[in-house]
PDB file of C-alpha atoms in Angstrom:
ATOM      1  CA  UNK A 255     -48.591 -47.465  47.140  1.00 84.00           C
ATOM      2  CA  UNK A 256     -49.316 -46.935  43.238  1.00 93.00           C
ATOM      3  CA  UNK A 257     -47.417 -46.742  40.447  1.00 97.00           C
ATOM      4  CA  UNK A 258     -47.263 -44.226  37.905  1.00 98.00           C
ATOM      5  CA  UNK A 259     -47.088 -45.647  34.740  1.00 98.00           C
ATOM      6  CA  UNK A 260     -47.025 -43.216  31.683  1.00 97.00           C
ATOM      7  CA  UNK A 261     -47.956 -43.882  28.125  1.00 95.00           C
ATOM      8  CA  UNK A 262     -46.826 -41.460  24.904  1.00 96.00           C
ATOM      9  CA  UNK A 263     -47.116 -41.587  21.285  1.00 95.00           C
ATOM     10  CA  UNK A 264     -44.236 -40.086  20.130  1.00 96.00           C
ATOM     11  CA  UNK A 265     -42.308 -39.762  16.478  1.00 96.00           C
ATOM     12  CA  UNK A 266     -38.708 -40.578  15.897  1.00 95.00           C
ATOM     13  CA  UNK A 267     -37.822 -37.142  16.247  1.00 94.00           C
ATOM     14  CA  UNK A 268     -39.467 -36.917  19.708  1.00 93.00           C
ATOM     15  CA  UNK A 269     -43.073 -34.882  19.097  1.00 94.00           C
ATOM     16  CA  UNK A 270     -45.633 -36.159  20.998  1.00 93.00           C
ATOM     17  CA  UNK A 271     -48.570 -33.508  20.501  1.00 82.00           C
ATOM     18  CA  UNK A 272     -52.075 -34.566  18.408  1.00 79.00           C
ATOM     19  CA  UNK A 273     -50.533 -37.766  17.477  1.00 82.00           C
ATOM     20  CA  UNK A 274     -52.583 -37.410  13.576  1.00 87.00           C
ATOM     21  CA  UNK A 275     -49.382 -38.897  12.433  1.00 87.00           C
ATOM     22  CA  UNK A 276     -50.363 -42.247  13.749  1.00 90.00           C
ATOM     23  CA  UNK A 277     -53.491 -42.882  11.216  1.00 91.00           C
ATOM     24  CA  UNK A 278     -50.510 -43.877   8.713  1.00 91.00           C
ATOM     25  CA  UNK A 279     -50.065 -47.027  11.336  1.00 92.00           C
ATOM     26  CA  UNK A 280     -53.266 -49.461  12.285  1.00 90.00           C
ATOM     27  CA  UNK A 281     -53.706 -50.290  16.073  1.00 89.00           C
ATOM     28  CA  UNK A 282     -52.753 -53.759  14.961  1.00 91.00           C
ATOM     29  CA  UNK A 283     -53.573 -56.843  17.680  1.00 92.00           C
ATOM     30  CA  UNK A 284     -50.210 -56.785  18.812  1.00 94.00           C
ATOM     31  CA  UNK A 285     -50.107 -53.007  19.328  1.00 92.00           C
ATOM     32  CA  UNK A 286     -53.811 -53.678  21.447  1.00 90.00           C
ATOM     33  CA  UNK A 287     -51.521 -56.410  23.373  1.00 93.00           C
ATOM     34  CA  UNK A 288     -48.874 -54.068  23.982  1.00 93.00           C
ATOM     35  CA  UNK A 289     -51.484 -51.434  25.307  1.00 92.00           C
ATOM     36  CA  UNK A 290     -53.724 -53.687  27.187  1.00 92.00           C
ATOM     37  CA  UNK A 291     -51.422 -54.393  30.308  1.00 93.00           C
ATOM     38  CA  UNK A 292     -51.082 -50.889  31.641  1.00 93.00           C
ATOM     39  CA  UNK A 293     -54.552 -50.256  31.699  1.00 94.00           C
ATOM     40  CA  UNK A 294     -55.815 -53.306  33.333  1.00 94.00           C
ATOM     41  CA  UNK A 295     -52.912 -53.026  35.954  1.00 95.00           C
ATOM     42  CA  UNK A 296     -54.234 -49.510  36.401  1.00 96.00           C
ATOM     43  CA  UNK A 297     -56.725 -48.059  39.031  1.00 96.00           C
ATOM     44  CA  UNK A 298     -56.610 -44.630  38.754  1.00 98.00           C
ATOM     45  CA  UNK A 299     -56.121 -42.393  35.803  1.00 98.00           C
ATOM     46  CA  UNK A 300     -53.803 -39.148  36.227  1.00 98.00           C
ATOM     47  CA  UNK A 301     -54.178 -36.680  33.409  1.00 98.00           C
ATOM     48  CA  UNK A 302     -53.273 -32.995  33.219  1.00 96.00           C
ATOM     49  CA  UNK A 303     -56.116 -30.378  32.430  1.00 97.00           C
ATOM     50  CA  UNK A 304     -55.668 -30.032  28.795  1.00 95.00           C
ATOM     51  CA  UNK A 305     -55.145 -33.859  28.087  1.00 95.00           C
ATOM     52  CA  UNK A 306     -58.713 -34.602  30.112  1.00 97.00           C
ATOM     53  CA  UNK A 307     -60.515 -31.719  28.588  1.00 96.00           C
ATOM     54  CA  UNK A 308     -59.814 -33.479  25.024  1.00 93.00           C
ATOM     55  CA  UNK A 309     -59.926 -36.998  26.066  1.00 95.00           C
ATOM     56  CA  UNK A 310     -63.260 -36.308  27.776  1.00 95.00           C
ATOM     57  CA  UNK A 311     -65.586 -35.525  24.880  1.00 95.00           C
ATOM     58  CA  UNK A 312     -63.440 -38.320  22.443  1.00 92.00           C
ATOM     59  CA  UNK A 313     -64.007 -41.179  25.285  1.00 94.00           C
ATOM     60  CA  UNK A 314     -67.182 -40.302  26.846  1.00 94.00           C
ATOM     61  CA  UNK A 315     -69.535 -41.102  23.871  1.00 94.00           C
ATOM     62  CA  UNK A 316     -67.454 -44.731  23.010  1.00 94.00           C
ATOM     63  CA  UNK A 317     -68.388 -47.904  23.725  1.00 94.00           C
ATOM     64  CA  UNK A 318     -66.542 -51.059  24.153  1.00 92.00           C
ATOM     65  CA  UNK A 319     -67.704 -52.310  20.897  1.00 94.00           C
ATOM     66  CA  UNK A 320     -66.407 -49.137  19.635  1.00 90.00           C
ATOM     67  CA  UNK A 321     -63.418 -49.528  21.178  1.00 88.00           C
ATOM     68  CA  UNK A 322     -61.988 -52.402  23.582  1.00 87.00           C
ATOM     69  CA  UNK A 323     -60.363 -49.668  26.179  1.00 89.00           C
ATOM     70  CA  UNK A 324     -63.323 -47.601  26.414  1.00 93.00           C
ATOM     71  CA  UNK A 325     -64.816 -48.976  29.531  1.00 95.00           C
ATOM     72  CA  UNK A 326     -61.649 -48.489  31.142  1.00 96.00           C
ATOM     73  CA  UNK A 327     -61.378 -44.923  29.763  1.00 96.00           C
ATOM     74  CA  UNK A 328     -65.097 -44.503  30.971  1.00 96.00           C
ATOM     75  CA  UNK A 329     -65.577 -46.188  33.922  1.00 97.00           C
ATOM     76  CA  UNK A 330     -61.542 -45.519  35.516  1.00 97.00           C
ATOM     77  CA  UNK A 331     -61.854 -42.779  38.327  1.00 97.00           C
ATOM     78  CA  UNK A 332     -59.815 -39.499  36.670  1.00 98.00           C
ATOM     79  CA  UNK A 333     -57.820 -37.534  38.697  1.00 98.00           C
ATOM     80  CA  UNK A 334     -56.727 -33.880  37.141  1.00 98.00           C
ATOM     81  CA  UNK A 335     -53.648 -31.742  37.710  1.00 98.00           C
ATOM     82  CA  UNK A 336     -55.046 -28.573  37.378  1.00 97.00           C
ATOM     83  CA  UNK A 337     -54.942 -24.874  38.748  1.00 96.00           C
ATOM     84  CA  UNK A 338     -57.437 -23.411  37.185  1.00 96.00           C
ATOM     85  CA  UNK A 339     -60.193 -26.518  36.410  1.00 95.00           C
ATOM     86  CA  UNK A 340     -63.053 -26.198  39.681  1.00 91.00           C
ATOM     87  CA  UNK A 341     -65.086 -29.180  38.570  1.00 92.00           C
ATOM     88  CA  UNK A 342     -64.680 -32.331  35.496  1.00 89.00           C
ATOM     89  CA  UNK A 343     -67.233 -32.952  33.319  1.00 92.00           C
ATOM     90  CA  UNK A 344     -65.598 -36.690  32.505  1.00 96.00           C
ATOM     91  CA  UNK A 345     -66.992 -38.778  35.280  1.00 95.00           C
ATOM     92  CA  UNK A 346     -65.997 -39.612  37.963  1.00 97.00           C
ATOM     93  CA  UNK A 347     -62.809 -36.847  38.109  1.00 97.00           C
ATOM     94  CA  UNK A 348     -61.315 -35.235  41.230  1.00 96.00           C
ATOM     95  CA  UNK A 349     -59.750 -32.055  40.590  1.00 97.00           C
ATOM     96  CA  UNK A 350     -56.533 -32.373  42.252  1.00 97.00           C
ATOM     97  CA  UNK A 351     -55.585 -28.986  42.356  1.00 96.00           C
ATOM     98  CA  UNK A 352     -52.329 -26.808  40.606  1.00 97.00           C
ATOM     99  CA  UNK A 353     -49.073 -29.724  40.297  1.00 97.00           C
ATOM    100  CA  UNK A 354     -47.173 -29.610  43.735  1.00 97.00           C
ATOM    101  CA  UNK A 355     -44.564 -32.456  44.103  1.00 97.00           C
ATOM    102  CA  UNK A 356     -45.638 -33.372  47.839  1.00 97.00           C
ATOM    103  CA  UNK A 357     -49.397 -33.287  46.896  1.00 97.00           C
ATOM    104  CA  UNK A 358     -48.898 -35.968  44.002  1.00 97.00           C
ATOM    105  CA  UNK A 359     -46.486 -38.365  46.390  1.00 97.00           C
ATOM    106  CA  UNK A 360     -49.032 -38.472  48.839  1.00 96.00           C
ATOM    107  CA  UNK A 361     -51.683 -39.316  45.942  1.00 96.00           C
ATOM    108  CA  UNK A 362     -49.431 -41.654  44.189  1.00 97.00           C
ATOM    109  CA  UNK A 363     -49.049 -43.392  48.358  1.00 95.00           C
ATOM    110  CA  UNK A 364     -52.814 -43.548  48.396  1.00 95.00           C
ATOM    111  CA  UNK A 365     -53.912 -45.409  45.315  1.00 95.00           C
ATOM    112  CA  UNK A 366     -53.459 -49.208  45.204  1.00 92.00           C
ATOM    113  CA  UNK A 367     -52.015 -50.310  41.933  1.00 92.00           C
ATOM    114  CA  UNK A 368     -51.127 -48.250  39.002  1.00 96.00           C
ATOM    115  CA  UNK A 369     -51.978 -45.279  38.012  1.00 98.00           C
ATOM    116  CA  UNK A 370     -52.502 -44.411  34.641  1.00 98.00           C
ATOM    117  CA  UNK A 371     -51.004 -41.378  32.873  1.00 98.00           C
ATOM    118  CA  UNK A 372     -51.167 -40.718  29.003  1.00 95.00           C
ATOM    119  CA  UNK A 373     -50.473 -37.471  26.727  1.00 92.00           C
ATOM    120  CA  UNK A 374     -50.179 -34.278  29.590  1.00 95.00           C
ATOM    121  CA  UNK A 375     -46.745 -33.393  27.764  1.00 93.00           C
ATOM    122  CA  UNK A 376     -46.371 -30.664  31.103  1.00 94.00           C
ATOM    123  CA  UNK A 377     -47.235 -32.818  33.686  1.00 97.00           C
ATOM    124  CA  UNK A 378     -45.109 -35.702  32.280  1.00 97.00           C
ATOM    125  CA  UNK A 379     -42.437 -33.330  32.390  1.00 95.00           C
ATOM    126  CA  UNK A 380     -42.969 -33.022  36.088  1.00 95.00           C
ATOM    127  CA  UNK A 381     -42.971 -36.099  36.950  1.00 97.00           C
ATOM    128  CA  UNK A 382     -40.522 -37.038  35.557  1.00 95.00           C
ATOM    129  CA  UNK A 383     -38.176 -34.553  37.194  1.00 93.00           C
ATOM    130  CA  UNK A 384     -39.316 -34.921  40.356  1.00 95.00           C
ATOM    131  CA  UNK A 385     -39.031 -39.356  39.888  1.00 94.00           C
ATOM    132  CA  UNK A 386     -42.047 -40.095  39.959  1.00 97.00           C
ATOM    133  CA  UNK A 387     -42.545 -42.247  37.083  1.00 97.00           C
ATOM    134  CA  UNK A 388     -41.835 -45.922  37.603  1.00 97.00           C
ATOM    135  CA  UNK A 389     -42.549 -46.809  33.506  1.00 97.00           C
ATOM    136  CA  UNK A 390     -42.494 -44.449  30.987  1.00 98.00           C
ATOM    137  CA  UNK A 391     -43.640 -46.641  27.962  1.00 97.00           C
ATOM    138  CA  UNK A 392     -42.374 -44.595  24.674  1.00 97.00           C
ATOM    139  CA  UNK A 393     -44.313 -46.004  21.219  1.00 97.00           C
ATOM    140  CA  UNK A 394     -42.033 -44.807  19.012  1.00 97.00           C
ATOM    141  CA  UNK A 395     -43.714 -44.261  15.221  1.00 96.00           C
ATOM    142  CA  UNK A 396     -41.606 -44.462  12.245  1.00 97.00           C
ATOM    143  CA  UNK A 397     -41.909 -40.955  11.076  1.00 96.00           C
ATOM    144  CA  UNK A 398     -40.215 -37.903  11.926  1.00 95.00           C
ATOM    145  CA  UNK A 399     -42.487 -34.851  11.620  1.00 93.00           C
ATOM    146  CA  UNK A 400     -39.991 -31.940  12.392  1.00 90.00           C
ATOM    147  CA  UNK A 401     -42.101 -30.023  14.384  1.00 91.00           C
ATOM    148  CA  UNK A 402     -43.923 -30.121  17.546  1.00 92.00           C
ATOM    149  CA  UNK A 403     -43.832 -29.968  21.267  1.00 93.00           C
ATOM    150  CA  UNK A 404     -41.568 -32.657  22.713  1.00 92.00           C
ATOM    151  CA  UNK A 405     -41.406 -34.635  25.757  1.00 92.00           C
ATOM    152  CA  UNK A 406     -37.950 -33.231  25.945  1.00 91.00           C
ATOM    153  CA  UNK A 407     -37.779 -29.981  24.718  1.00 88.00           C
ATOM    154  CA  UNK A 408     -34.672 -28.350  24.595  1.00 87.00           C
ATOM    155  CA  UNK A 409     -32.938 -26.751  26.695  1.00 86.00           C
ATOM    156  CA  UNK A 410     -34.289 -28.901  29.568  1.00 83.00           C
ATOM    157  CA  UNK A 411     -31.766 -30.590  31.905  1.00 85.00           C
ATOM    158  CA  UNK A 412     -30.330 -33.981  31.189  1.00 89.00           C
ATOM    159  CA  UNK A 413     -32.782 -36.887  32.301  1.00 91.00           C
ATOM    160  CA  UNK A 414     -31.274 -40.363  32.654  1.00 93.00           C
ATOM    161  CA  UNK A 415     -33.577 -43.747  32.538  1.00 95.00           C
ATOM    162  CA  UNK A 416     -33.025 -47.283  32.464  1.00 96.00           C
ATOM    163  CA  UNK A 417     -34.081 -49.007  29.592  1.00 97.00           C
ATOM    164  CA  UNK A 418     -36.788 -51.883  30.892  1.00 97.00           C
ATOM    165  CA  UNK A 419     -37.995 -53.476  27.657  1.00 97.00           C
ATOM    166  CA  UNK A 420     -37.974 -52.899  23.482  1.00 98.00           C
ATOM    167  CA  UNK A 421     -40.408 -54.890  21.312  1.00 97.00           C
ATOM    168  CA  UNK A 422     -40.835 -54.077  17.639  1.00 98.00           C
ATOM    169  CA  UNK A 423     -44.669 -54.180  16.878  1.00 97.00           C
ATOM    170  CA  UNK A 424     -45.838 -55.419  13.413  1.00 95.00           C
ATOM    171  CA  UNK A 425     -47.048 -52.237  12.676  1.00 95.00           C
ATOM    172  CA  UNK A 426     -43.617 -50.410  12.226  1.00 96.00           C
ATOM    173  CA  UNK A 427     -44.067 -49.587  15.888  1.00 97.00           C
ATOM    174  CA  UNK A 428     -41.388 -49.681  18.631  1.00 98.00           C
ATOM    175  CA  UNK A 429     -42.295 -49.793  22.050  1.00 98.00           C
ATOM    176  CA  UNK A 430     -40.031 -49.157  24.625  1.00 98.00           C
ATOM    177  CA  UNK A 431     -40.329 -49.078  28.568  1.00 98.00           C
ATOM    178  CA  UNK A 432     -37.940 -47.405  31.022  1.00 97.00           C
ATOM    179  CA  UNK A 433     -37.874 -47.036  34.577  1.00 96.00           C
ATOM    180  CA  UNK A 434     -35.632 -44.464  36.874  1.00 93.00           C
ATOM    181  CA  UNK A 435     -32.292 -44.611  36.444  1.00 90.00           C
ATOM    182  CA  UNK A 436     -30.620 -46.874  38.906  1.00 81.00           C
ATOM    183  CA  UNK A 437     -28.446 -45.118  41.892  1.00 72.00           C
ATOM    184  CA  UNK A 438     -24.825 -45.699  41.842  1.00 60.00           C
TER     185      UNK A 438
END
């Protein structure tokens, strides 16, 4: 059975679309170290359709020396959440289909190890409503933008996680890791 673990940029004020704001902050070796872990414990990458069609043409054309999590990026079999996508350009991608809760708990049963899920702001969502996230690693920039689309937008029902780890990266950077909220 995998495990889905996600990974966002977001600001202080929540916004986690085109992450520009980051440039301010370098990947610093410690950020890299922070990073590394849930891609080599991952097997699988899940991305929604809008988050693979912009990932695809930035990844496809790196190289390791260009960047150390480019193989992985590259080389990582893609899955995509999609309803309207018929084929992926971003090799090698399955098109999974439109999100259906069943359909990604029998995916997330038949993938050893983790699987891999970063930006997709609407499939995040999902998942995370129907509890199927196991870590939802939050790096938190110092910078509050104002404007953007969220992770939790308003008006959205209340979500409740249990805090896993904090580490303040050299950078300014916070990361923090939850997990489901434990049943009482």
């Amino acid at each position: 059975m995998g495990t889905i673990k996600v990974h966002e940029f977001t600001t202080l004020d929540g916004v986690i679309g085109a992450p520009m704001w980051t440039m301010d902050y370098p990947f610093t070796e410690q950020m890299t170290a922070n990073v590394a872990p849930l891609t080599a414990s991952s097997s699988a990458i899940l991305l929604g359709r809008n988050t693979y069609e912009m990932f695809g043409p930035a990844w496809s054309t790196r190289t390791v020396e260009d960047d150390p999590g480019a193989p992985f990026f590259n080389q990582t079999h893609k899955y995509v959440v999609s309803s309207t996508l018929d084929k992926g350009d971003w090799e090698p991608a399955t098109i999974l289909g439109g999100y259906d809760t069943d359909m990604i708990r029998e995916f997330k049963d038949g993938i050893d190890g983790g699987i891999y899920v970063s930006g997709s702001a609407q499939l995040v969502r999902a998942l995370i409503a129907d509890r199927l996230v196991d870590e939802l690693h939050l790096f938190v920039y110092p910078v509050a933008v104002g404007e953007g689309p969220r992770l939790f937008p308003e008006g959205n029902p209340q979500t409740t996680m249990t805090l896993l780890g904090a580490e303040a990266i050299d950078n300014g950077v916070v990361h923090l890791t939850y997990g489901p909220a434990k049943e009482s």
